[in-house]
Amino acid sequence: MLTIYSDDHRLHRGRVELNDGKLQPCYECPERADVILETIKRSAPGDIIAPLEFGLRPVRAVHKPRYIEFLRQAWDLWAAEGRSCDALPLNWAVRGMRQIEPDHIDGKLSYFSFDAGTPITAGTWSAATTAANVALTGAAKILEGERGAFALCRPPGHHAAADYFGGYCFLNNAAVATQYLLDNDAARVAILDIDYHHGNGTQSIFYDRSNVLFVSIHADPLQEYPYFLGHSDEQGRGDGKGYNLNLPLRRRCGVNEWFGALDTGLQRISDYAPDCAVVSLGVDTYIDDPISQACLESSDYLSVGARIAQLGLPVLFVLEGGYAVNDVGINVVNVLTGFTDVRRRAR
Ligand code: FKS
Ligand code: ZN
């Protein structure tokens, strides 16, 4: 399997996130990607290539201009207030309050975000744009005929919507790659999101569209972050009606239930008959993940990859979550080798 990777992810190293009522060290750290890269070098055959530069055009195809402008300037505006700590929002507009973009950076951070767990640092913009380029390069390789590619990117993307950040995500790498596939030959793309958390950003970006099928398996939002999207009755809107499938599961559900949902999701994708699939690959469904209440063992990830391969489609895997740093490498590599082993047997 082809891997796309850049060291630029290290430019985003948040110091603290608000969690359990405390400012704690960030779970989403550079070491995650370092461990995955090392494990791929050690035990997964295939080339590792650097991303190409796509400029902002494909990012603009998904994210709103004001939001892109905000992300680009946020750190400088924050630093201009004489602050050197991470930039975090502090309050939000809720029911009855007006949604007008403030001038002050503190107000902008609130206006363009939905949580206090996603610090912006000096290098966030560079890291986030490189992450989008990593995913885009994977999409370009799929268009060139590659049957599988892995975008080893961070910061992750699936919580980022057209105009807000949160959940450690700034630019929606999987959505940007998906839109690029559609703009360059693909008529229909299916997104399978198997991160433990609902991909609220991806869902909202494609909610009105029938040329993207979004399927997500995640912890029930009644019990788990991001709480306010991901219910099973969210099925799409307008032309998109019927092209959004949420499969929420109990927080501590068992392996059989999880694989049952995977089979349901894969069947729906197969019926949709897309040109290719994008997998938002989070491995925070791991039993020892520090922020999740999930159940998969490392060996289960081999079956995850194998079942995805059974779709018989070209697949772009895009990294999302997974915080058990010691095991994140093997868990990701197991998905990828499970996928390629089936592919090899099929040939
Ligand atoms: C735990 C509070 C939850 C935020 C969790 C964010 C999850 C991010 C992710 C992504 F893939 F985007 F990285 N804090 N007590 O894993 O979905
Ligand atoms: Zn997650």
PDB file of C-alpha atoms in Angstrom, residues 14-255:
ATOM      1  CA  GLY A  14      -0.854  21.755  20.923  1.00  0.00           C
ATOM      2  CA  ARG A  15       0.084  22.021  24.557  1.00  0.00           C
ATOM      3  CA  VAL A  16      -3.283  21.842  26.317  1.00  0.00           C
ATOM      4  CA  GLU A  17      -6.924  20.936  25.804  1.00  0.00           C
ATOM      5  CA  LEU A  18      -9.825  21.416  28.199  1.00  0.00           C
ATOM      6  CA  ASN A  19     -10.826  17.963  29.436  1.00  0.00           C
ATOM      7  CA  ASP A  20     -12.472  16.740  32.655  1.00  0.00           C
ATOM      8  CA  GLY A  21     -12.504  20.323  33.922  1.00  0.00           C
ATOM      9  CA  LYS A  22      -8.731  20.667  33.592  1.00  0.00           C
ATOM     10  CA  LEU A  23      -6.255  21.930  31.029  1.00  0.00           C
ATOM     11  CA  GLN A  24      -4.533  18.673  30.141  1.00  0.00           C
ATOM     12  CA  PRO A  25      -1.755  17.723  27.692  1.00  0.00           C
ATOM     13  CA  CYS A  26      -3.187  17.175  24.212  1.00  0.00           C
ATOM     14  CA  TYR A  27      -4.048  13.620  23.278  1.00  0.00           C
ATOM     15  CA  GLU A  28      -3.698  14.476  19.603  1.00  0.00           C
ATOM     16  CA  CYS A  29       0.115  14.680  19.499  1.00  0.00           C
ATOM     17  CA  PRO A  30       2.902  14.350  16.871  1.00  0.00           C
ATOM     18  CA  GLU A  31       4.082  11.064  18.421  1.00  0.00           C
ATOM     19  CA  ARG A  32       0.942   9.390  17.037  1.00  0.00           C
ATOM     20  CA  ALA A  33       2.044   9.954  13.455  1.00  0.00           C
ATOM     21  CA  ASP A  34       5.684   9.157  14.272  1.00  0.00           C
ATOM     22  CA  VAL A  35       4.718   5.755  15.667  1.00  0.00           C
ATOM     23  CA  ILE A  36       2.471   4.976  12.685  1.00  0.00           C
ATOM     24  CA  LEU A  37       5.247   5.910  10.244  1.00  0.00           C
ATOM     25  CA  GLU A  38       7.797   3.755  12.097  1.00  0.00           C
ATOM     26  CA  THR A  39       5.426   0.790  12.166  1.00  0.00           C
ATOM     27  CA  ILE A  40       4.735   1.135   8.440  1.00  0.00           C
ATOM     28  CA  LYS A  41       8.474   1.241   7.685  1.00  0.00           C
ATOM     29  CA  ARG A  42       9.024  -1.841   9.828  1.00  0.00           C
ATOM     30  CA  SER A  43       6.102  -4.012   8.813  1.00  0.00           C
ATOM     31  CA  ALA A  44       4.021  -2.785   5.892  1.00  0.00           C
ATOM     32  CA  PRO A  45       5.490  -3.050   2.405  1.00  0.00           C
ATOM     33  CA  GLY A  46       4.856  -0.229  -0.063  1.00  0.00           C
ATOM     34  CA  ASP A  47       6.299   3.139  -1.033  1.00  0.00           C
ATOM     35  CA  ILE A  48       6.197   6.166   1.253  1.00  0.00           C
ATOM     36  CA  ILE A  49       5.967   9.381  -0.746  1.00  0.00           C
ATOM     37  CA  ALA A  50       5.849  13.112   0.063  1.00  0.00           C
ATOM     38  CA  PRO A  51       2.695  15.106  -0.660  1.00  0.00           C
ATOM     39  CA  LEU A  52       2.350  17.290  -3.749  1.00  0.00           C
ATOM     40  CA  GLU A  53       1.351  20.953  -3.399  1.00  0.00           C
ATOM     41  CA  PHE A  54      -2.233  21.646  -4.476  1.00  0.00           C
ATOM     42  CA  GLY A  55      -2.607  25.232  -3.331  1.00  0.00           C
ATOM     43  CA  LEU A  56      -5.802  26.427  -1.672  1.00  0.00           C
ATOM     44  CA  ARG A  57      -8.208  25.756  -4.542  1.00  0.00           C
ATOM     45  CA  PRO A  58      -9.308  22.269  -3.416  1.00  0.00           C
ATOM     46  CA  VAL A  59      -9.579  23.530   0.178  1.00  0.00           C
ATOM     47  CA  ARG A  60     -11.835  26.358  -1.025  1.00  0.00           C
ATOM     48  CA  ALA A  61     -14.042  23.788  -2.725  1.00  0.00           C
ATOM     49  CA  VAL A  62     -15.043  22.576   0.767  1.00  0.00           C
ATOM     50  CA  HIS A  63     -14.367  25.347   3.294  1.00  0.00           C
ATOM     51  CA  LYS A  64     -15.804  28.872   3.352  1.00  0.00           C
ATOM     52  CA  PRO A  65     -13.557  31.849   2.459  1.00  0.00           C
ATOM     53  CA  ARG A  66     -14.034  33.676   5.819  1.00  0.00           C
ATOM     54  CA  TYR A  67     -13.147  30.501   7.719  1.00  0.00           C
ATOM     55  CA  ILE A  68     -10.018  29.866   5.643  1.00  0.00           C
ATOM     56  CA  GLU A  69      -8.989  33.484   6.217  1.00  0.00           C
ATOM     57  CA  PHE A  70      -9.582  33.080   9.950  1.00  0.00           C
ATOM     58  CA  LEU A  71      -7.456  29.916  10.175  1.00  0.00           C
ATOM     59  CA  ARG A  72      -4.655  31.546   8.246  1.00  0.00           C
ATOM     60  CA  GLN A  73      -4.554  34.595  10.535  1.00  0.00           C
ATOM     61  CA  ALA A  74      -5.666  33.197  13.876  1.00  0.00           C
ATOM     62  CA  TRP A  75      -2.259  32.662  15.438  1.00  0.00           C
ATOM     63  CA  ASP A  76      -0.948  36.089  14.405  1.00  0.00           C
ATOM     64  CA  LEU A  77      -4.030  37.850  15.801  1.00  0.00           C
ATOM     65  CA  TRP A  78      -3.693  35.863  19.026  1.00  0.00           C
ATOM     66  CA  ALA A  79       0.041  36.580  19.339  1.00  0.00           C
ATOM     67  CA  ALA A  80      -0.634  40.283  18.682  1.00  0.00           C
ATOM     68  CA  GLU A  81      -2.513  40.301  22.024  1.00  0.00           C
ATOM     69  CA  GLY A  82       0.845  39.463  23.639  1.00  0.00           C
ATOM     70  CA  ARG A  83      -0.038  35.826  24.234  1.00  0.00           C
ATOM     71  CA  SER A  84       2.340  32.926  23.688  1.00  0.00           C
ATOM     72  CA  CYS A  85       0.192  30.082  25.063  1.00  0.00           C
ATOM     73  CA  ASP A  86      -2.096  28.043  22.765  1.00  0.00           C
ATOM     74  CA  ALA A  87      -5.148  29.822  21.377  1.00  0.00           C
ATOM     75  CA  LEU A  88      -8.403  28.397  22.759  1.00  0.00           C
ATOM     76  CA  PRO A  89     -11.993  29.692  22.604  1.00  0.00           C
ATOM     77  CA  LEU A  90     -13.868  30.482  25.788  1.00  0.00           C
ATOM     78  CA  ASN A  91     -17.560  31.057  25.018  1.00  0.00           C
ATOM     79  CA  TRP A  92     -20.092  30.287  22.292  1.00  0.00           C
ATOM     80  CA  ALA A  93     -23.233  31.704  20.748  1.00  0.00           C
ATOM     81  CA  VAL A  94     -26.104  29.408  21.672  1.00  0.00           C
ATOM     82  CA  ARG A  95     -29.907  29.599  21.346  1.00  0.00           C
ATOM     83  CA  GLY A  96     -31.109  33.161  20.939  1.00  0.00           C
ATOM     84  CA  MET A  97     -27.672  34.710  20.513  1.00  0.00           C
ATOM     85  CA  ARG A  98     -26.650  36.288  17.207  1.00  0.00           C
ATOM     86  CA  GLN A  99     -24.175  34.730  14.783  1.00  0.00           C
ATOM     87  CA  ILE A 100     -22.101  37.684  13.612  1.00  0.00           C
ATOM     88  CA  GLU A 101     -18.351  37.308  13.125  1.00  0.00           C
ATOM     89  CA  PRO A 102     -16.627  39.418  15.806  1.00  0.00           C
ATOM     90  CA  ASP A 103     -13.545  41.535  15.110  1.00  0.00           C
ATOM     91  CA  HIS A 104     -11.596  40.491  18.196  1.00  0.00           C
ATOM     92  CA  ILE A 105      -9.619  37.246  17.981  1.00  0.00           C
ATOM     93  CA  ASP A 106     -11.300  35.867  21.129  1.00  0.00           C
ATOM     94  CA  GLY A 107     -14.695  36.313  19.491  1.00  0.00           C
ATOM     95  CA  LYS A 108     -13.470  34.880  16.187  1.00  0.00           C
ATOM     96  CA  LEU A 109     -12.137  31.766  17.937  1.00  0.00           C
ATOM     97  CA  SER A 110     -15.589  31.244  19.425  1.00  0.00           C
ATOM     98  CA  TYR A 111     -17.448  32.017  16.208  1.00  0.00           C
ATOM     99  CA  PHE A 112     -15.449  29.483  14.179  1.00  0.00           C
ATOM    100  CA  SER A 113     -15.297  26.619  16.710  1.00  0.00           C
ATOM    101  CA  PHE A 114     -17.430  24.224  18.706  1.00  0.00           C
ATOM    102  CA  ASP A 115     -15.164  23.080  21.551  1.00  0.00           C
ATOM    103  CA  ALA A 116     -12.284  24.054  23.848  1.00  0.00           C
ATOM    104  CA  GLY A 117     -10.226  20.967  23.099  1.00  0.00           C
ATOM    105  CA  THR A 118      -8.646  22.164  19.883  1.00  0.00           C
ATOM    106  CA  PRO A 119      -5.769  24.592  20.412  1.00  0.00           C
ATOM    107  CA  ILE A 120      -4.406  26.696  17.577  1.00  0.00           C
ATOM    108  CA  THR A 121      -0.627  27.122  17.647  1.00  0.00           C
ATOM    109  CA  ALA A 122       1.965  28.969  15.573  1.00  0.00           C
ATOM    110  CA  GLY A 123       2.307  26.050  13.160  1.00  0.00           C
ATOM    111  CA  THR A 124      -1.318  24.929  12.955  1.00  0.00           C
ATOM    112  CA  TRP A 125      -2.098  26.535   9.600  1.00  0.00           C
ATOM    113  CA  SER A 126       1.001  25.031   7.929  1.00  0.00           C
ATOM    114  CA  ALA A 127       0.377  21.599   9.399  1.00  0.00           C
ATOM    115  CA  ALA A 128      -3.316  21.643   8.482  1.00  0.00           C
ATOM    116  CA  THR A 129      -2.694  22.700   4.874  1.00  0.00           C
ATOM    117  CA  THR A 130      -0.015  20.019   4.508  1.00  0.00           C
ATOM    118  CA  ALA A 131      -2.429  17.432   5.938  1.00  0.00           C
ATOM    119  CA  ALA A 132      -4.942  18.426   3.237  1.00  0.00           C
ATOM    120  CA  ASN A 133      -2.185  18.062   0.621  1.00  0.00           C
ATOM    121  CA  VAL A 134      -1.363  14.594   1.975  1.00  0.00           C
ATOM    122  CA  ALA A 135      -4.997  13.518   1.528  1.00  0.00           C
ATOM    123  CA  LEU A 136      -5.184  15.212  -1.892  1.00  0.00           C
ATOM    124  CA  THR A 137      -2.055  13.389  -3.055  1.00  0.00           C
ATOM    125  CA  GLY A 138      -3.697  10.128  -2.029  1.00  0.00           C
ATOM    126  CA  ALA A 139      -6.790  11.091  -4.033  1.00  0.00           C
ATOM    127  CA  ALA A 140      -4.630  11.932  -7.064  1.00  0.00           C
ATOM    128  CA  LYS A 141      -2.963   8.503  -6.831  1.00  0.00           C
ATOM    129  CA  ILE A 142      -6.366   6.802  -6.703  1.00  0.00           C
ATOM    130  CA  LEU A 143      -7.352   8.741  -9.839  1.00  0.00           C
ATOM    131  CA  GLU A 144      -4.141   7.489 -11.480  1.00  0.00           C
ATOM    132  CA  GLY A 145      -5.254   3.907 -10.842  1.00  0.00           C
ATOM    133  CA  GLU A 146      -3.804   3.033  -7.437  1.00  0.00           C
ATOM    134  CA  ARG A 147      -6.103   0.507  -5.700  1.00  0.00           C
ATOM    135  CA  GLY A 148      -5.256   1.613  -2.166  1.00  0.00           C
ATOM    136  CA  ALA A 149      -3.509   4.589  -0.580  1.00  0.00           C
ATOM    137  CA  PHE A 150      -3.012   5.755   2.991  1.00  0.00           C
ATOM    138  CA  ALA A 151      -2.901   9.463   3.838  1.00  0.00           C
ATOM    139  CA  LEU A 152      -0.876   9.541   7.072  1.00  0.00           C
ATOM    140  CA  CYS A 153      -1.953  13.018   8.078  1.00  0.00           C
ATOM    141  CA  ARG A 154      -2.501  15.092  11.172  1.00  0.00           C
ATOM    142  CA  PRO A 155      -4.121  17.222  12.450  1.00  0.00           C
ATOM    143  CA  PRO A 156      -7.173  15.057  11.701  1.00  0.00           C
ATOM    144  CA  GLY A 157     -10.212  16.391   9.854  1.00  0.00           C
ATOM    145  CA  HIS A 158     -13.620  14.747  10.245  1.00  0.00           C
ATOM    146  CA  HIS A 159     -15.020  17.140  12.896  1.00  0.00           C
ATOM    147  CA  ALA A 160     -14.167  20.224  10.795  1.00  0.00           C
ATOM    148  CA  ALA A 161     -17.124  21.588   8.815  1.00  0.00           C
ATOM    149  CA  ALA A 162     -17.253  24.189   6.041  1.00  0.00           C
ATOM    150  CA  ASP A 163     -16.754  26.984   8.577  1.00  0.00           C
ATOM    151  CA  TYR A 164     -15.832  25.668  11.993  1.00  0.00           C
ATOM    152  CA  PHE A 165     -13.078  23.748  13.774  1.00  0.00           C
ATOM    153  CA  GLY A 166     -13.150  21.434  16.786  1.00  0.00           C
ATOM    154  CA  GLY A 167     -12.360  17.890  17.898  1.00  0.00           C
ATOM    155  CA  TYR A 168      -8.657  18.410  17.046  1.00  0.00           C
ATOM    156  CA  CYS A 169      -9.678  19.153  13.416  1.00  0.00           C
ATOM    157  CA  PHE A 170      -9.213  22.294  11.273  1.00  0.00           C
ATOM    158  CA  LEU A 171      -9.444  21.328   7.601  1.00  0.00           C
ATOM    159  CA  ASN A 172     -11.510  18.281   6.676  1.00  0.00           C
ATOM    160  CA  ASN A 173      -8.867  16.224   4.893  1.00  0.00           C
ATOM    161  CA  ALA A 174     -11.249  13.415   3.909  1.00  0.00           C
ATOM    162  CA  ALA A 175     -13.863  15.854   2.581  1.00  0.00           C
ATOM    163  CA  VAL A 176     -11.273  17.838   0.613  1.00  0.00           C
ATOM    164  CA  ALA A 177      -9.977  14.597  -0.937  1.00  0.00           C
ATOM    165  CA  THR A 178     -13.533  13.439  -1.701  1.00  0.00           C
ATOM    166  CA  GLN A 179     -14.422  16.703  -3.420  1.00  0.00           C
ATOM    167  CA  TYR A 180     -11.202  16.488  -5.428  1.00  0.00           C
ATOM    168  CA  LEU A 181     -12.139  12.982  -6.619  1.00  0.00           C
ATOM    169  CA  LEU A 182     -15.547  14.305  -7.722  1.00  0.00           C
ATOM    170  CA  ASP A 183     -13.978  17.271  -9.493  1.00  0.00           C
ATOM    171  CA  ASN A 184     -11.604  14.972 -11.383  1.00  0.00           C
ATOM    172  CA  ASP A 185     -13.489  12.031 -12.842  1.00  0.00           C
ATOM    173  CA  ALA A 186     -15.390  10.279 -10.047  1.00  0.00           C
ATOM    174  CA  ALA A 187     -19.184  10.504 -10.379  1.00  0.00           C
ATOM    175  CA  ARG A 188     -19.958   9.073  -6.930  1.00  0.00           C
ATOM    176  CA  VAL A 189     -17.804   8.637  -3.827  1.00  0.00           C
ATOM    177  CA  ALA A 190     -18.679   6.797  -0.613  1.00  0.00           C
ATOM    178  CA  ILE A 191     -17.141   7.890   2.670  1.00  0.00           C
ATOM    179  CA  LEU A 192     -16.917   5.299   5.419  1.00  0.00           C
ATOM    180  CA  ASP A 193     -16.098   6.888   8.776  1.00  0.00           C
ATOM    181  CA  ILE A 194     -15.023   4.300  11.353  1.00  0.00           C
ATOM    182  CA  ASP A 195     -13.509   6.652  13.913  1.00  0.00           C
ATOM    183  CA  TYR A 196     -15.047   6.174  17.388  1.00  0.00           C
ATOM    184  CA  HIS A 197     -16.520   9.690  17.211  1.00  0.00           C
ATOM    185  CA  HIS A 198     -19.150  10.854  14.756  1.00  0.00           C
ATOM    186  CA  GLY A 199     -17.736  12.728  11.747  1.00  0.00           C
ATOM    187  CA  ASN A 200     -20.046  15.709  12.189  1.00  0.00           C
ATOM    188  CA  GLY A 201     -17.978  17.911   9.881  1.00  0.00           C
ATOM    189  CA  THR A 202     -17.992  15.471   6.981  1.00  0.00           C
ATOM    190  CA  GLN A 203     -21.696  14.768   7.409  1.00  0.00           C
ATOM    191  CA  SER A 204     -22.618  18.444   7.347  1.00  0.00           C
ATOM    192  CA  ILE A 205     -20.409  19.196   4.313  1.00  0.00           C
ATOM    193  CA  PHE A 206     -22.145  16.583   2.154  1.00  0.00           C
ATOM    194  CA  TYR A 207     -25.590  16.522   3.804  1.00  0.00           C
ATOM    195  CA  ASP A 208     -27.463  17.956   0.796  1.00  0.00           C
ATOM    196  CA  ARG A 209     -25.739  15.889  -1.869  1.00  0.00           C
ATOM    197  CA  SER A 210     -26.413  12.554  -3.536  1.00  0.00           C
ATOM    198  CA  ASN A 211     -23.002  12.185  -5.210  1.00  0.00           C
ATOM    199  CA  VAL A 212     -21.435  11.488  -1.801  1.00  0.00           C
ATOM    200  CA  LEU A 213     -22.732   8.733   0.443  1.00  0.00           C
ATOM    201  CA  PHE A 214     -21.614   9.278   4.036  1.00  0.00           C
ATOM    202  CA  VAL A 215     -21.693   6.232   6.324  1.00  0.00           C
ATOM    203  CA  SER A 216     -20.531   6.548   9.915  1.00  0.00           C
ATOM    204  CA  ILE A 217     -20.142   4.036  12.743  1.00  0.00           C
ATOM    205  CA  HIS A 218     -19.645   5.797  16.062  1.00  0.00           C
ATOM    206  CA  ALA A 219     -20.569   6.014  19.726  1.00  0.00           C
ATOM    207  CA  ASP A 220     -24.135   7.243  20.262  1.00  0.00           C
ATOM    208  CA  PRO A 221     -24.099  11.066  20.463  1.00  0.00           C
ATOM    209  CA  LEU A 222     -26.546  10.873  23.378  1.00  0.00           C
ATOM    210  CA  GLN A 223     -23.599   9.510  25.361  1.00  0.00           C
ATOM    211  CA  GLU A 224     -20.466  10.617  23.587  1.00  0.00           C
ATOM    212  CA  TYR A 225     -18.657  13.513  21.947  1.00  0.00           C
ATOM    213  CA  PRO A 226     -19.487  15.425  19.698  1.00  0.00           C
ATOM    214  CA  TYR A 227     -22.995  15.060  21.281  1.00  0.00           C
ATOM    215  CA  PHE A 228     -24.966  17.245  18.900  1.00  0.00           C
ATOM    216  CA  LEU A 229     -24.863  15.304  15.640  1.00  0.00           C
ATOM    217  CA  GLY A 230     -24.709  11.642  14.594  1.00  0.00           C
ATOM    218  CA  HIS A 231     -28.201  10.339  15.377  1.00  0.00           C
ATOM    219  CA  SER A 232     -29.697   7.598  13.216  1.00  0.00           C
ATOM    220  CA  ASP A 233     -32.563   9.797  11.973  1.00  0.00           C
ATOM    221  CA  GLU A 234     -30.110  12.155  10.215  1.00  0.00           C
ATOM    222  CA  GLN A 235     -30.508  10.758   6.715  1.00  0.00           C
ATOM    223  CA  GLY A 236     -29.662  13.702   4.466  1.00  0.00           C
ATOM    224  CA  ARG A 237     -31.663  16.615   3.090  1.00  0.00           C
ATOM    225  CA  GLY A 238     -33.053  17.605  -0.322  1.00  0.00           C
ATOM    226  CA  ASP A 239     -31.062  15.810  -3.039  1.00  0.00           C
ATOM    227  CA  GLY A 240     -29.021  14.278  -0.231  1.00  0.00           C
ATOM    228  CA  LYS A 241     -32.005  12.525   1.373  1.00  0.00           C
ATOM    229  CA  GLY A 242     -31.067   8.862   1.823  1.00  0.00           C
ATOM    230  CA  TYR A 243     -27.334   9.470   1.303  1.00  0.00           C
ATOM    231  CA  ASN A 244     -26.350   9.830   4.949  1.00  0.00           C
ATOM    232  CA  LEU A 245     -26.285   6.731   7.129  1.00  0.00           C
ATOM    233  CA  ASN A 246     -25.472   7.014  10.820  1.00  0.00           C
ATOM    234  CA  LEU A 247     -24.944   3.790  12.759  1.00  0.00           C
ATOM    235  CA  PRO A 248     -24.611   4.901  16.390  1.00  0.00           C
ATOM    236  CA  LEU A 249     -23.623   2.258  18.941  1.00  0.00           C
ATOM    237  CA  ARG A 250     -23.751   2.084  22.726  1.00  0.00           C
ATOM    238  CA  ARG A 251     -20.584   3.463  24.318  1.00  0.00           C
ATOM    239  CA  ARG A 252     -19.412   0.081  25.543  1.00  0.00           C
ATOM    240  CA  CYS A 253     -20.816  -2.133  22.808  1.00  0.00           C
ATOM    241  CA  GLY A 254     -19.164  -5.470  21.991  1.00  0.00           C
ATOM    242  CA  VAL A 255     -17.063  -6.510  19.016  1.00  0.00           C
TER     243      VAL A 255
END
